[in-house]
PDB file of N, CA and C in Angstrom:
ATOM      1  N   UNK A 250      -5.003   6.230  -3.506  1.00  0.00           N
ATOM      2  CA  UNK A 250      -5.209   5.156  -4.477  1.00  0.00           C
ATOM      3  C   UNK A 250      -5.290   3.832  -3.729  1.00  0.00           C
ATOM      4  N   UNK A 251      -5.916   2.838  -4.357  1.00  0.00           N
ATOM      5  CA  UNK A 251      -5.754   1.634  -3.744  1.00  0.00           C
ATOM      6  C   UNK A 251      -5.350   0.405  -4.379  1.00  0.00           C
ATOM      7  N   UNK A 252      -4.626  -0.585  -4.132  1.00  0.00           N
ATOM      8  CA  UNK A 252      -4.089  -1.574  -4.867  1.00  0.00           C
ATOM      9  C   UNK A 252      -3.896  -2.675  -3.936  1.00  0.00           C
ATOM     10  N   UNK A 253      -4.080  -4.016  -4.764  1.00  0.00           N
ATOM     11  CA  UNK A 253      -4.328  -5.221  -4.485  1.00  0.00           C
ATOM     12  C   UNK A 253      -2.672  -6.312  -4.177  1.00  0.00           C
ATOM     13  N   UNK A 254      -2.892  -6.609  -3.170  1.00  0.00           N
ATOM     14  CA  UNK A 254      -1.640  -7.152  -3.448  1.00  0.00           C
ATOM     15  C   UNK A 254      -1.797  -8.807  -3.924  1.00  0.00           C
ATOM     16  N   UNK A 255      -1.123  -9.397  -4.575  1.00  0.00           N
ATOM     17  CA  UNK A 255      -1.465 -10.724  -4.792  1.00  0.00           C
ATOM     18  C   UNK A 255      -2.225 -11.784  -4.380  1.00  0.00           C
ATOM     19  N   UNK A 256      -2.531 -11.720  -2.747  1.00  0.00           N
ATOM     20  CA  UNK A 256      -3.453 -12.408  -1.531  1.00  0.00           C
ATOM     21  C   UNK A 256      -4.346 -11.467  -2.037  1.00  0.00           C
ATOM     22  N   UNK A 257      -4.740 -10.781  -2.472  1.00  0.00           N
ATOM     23  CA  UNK A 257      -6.144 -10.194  -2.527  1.00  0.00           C
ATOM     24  C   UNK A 257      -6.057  -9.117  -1.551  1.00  0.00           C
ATOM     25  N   UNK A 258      -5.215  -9.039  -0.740  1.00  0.00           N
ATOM     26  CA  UNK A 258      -5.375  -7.903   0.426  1.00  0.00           C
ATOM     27  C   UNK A 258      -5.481  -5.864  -0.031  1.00  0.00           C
ATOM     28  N   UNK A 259      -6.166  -5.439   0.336  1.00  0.00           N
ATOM     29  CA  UNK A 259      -5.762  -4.056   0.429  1.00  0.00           C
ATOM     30  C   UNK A 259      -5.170  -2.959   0.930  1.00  0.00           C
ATOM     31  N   UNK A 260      -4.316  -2.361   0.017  1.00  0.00           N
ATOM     32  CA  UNK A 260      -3.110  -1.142   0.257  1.00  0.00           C
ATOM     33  C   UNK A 260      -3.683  -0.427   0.516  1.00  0.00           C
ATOM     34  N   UNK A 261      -3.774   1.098   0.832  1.00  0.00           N
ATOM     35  CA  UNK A 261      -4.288   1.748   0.762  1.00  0.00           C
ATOM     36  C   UNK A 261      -2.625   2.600   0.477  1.00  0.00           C
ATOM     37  N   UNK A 262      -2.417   3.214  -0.954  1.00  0.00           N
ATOM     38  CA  UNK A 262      -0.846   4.071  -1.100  1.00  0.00           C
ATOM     39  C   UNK A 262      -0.740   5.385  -0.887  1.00  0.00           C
ATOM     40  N   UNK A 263      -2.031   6.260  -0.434  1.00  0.00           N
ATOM     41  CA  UNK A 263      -2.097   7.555  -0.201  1.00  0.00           C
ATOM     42  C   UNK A 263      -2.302   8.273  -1.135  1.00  0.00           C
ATOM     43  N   UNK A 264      -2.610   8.041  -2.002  1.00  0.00           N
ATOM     44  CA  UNK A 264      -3.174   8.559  -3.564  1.00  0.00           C
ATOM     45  C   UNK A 264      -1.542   8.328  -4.411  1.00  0.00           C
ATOM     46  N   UNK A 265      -1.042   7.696  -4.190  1.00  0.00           N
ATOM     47  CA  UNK A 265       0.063   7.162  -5.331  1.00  0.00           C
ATOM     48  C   UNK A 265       0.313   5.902  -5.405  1.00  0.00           C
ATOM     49  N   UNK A 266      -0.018   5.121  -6.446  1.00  0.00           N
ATOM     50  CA  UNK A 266       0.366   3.452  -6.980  1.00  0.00           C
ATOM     51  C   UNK A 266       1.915   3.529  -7.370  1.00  0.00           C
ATOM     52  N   UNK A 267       1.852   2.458  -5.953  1.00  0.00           N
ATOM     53  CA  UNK A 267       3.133   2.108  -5.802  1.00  0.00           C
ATOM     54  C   UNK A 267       2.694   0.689  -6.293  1.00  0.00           C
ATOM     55  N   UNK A 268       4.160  -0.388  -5.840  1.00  0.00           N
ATOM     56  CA  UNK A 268       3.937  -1.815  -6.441  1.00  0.00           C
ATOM     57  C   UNK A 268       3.683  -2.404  -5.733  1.00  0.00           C
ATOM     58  N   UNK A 269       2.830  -2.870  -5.036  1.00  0.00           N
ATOM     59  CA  UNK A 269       2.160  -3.644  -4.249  1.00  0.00           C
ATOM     60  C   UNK A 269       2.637  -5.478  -4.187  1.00  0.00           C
ATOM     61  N   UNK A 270       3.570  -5.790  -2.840  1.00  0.00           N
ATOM     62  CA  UNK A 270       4.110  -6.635  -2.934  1.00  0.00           C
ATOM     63  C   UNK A 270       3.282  -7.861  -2.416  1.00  0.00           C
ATOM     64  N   UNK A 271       3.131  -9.080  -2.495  1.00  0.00           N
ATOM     65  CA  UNK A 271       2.214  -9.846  -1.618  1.00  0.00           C
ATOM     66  C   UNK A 271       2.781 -11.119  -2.534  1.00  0.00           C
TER      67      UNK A 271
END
């Protein structure tokens, strides 16, 4: 999965959305 952290940057969580801190 992928998720955004507040800066705009990208997670990459390994196929699970976690909470993405930024």
């Amino acid at each position: 999965a992928t998720v955004y952290n507040n800066d705009g940057t990208q997670v990459d969580v390994g196929g699970r959305f976690d909470v993405a801190l930024g």
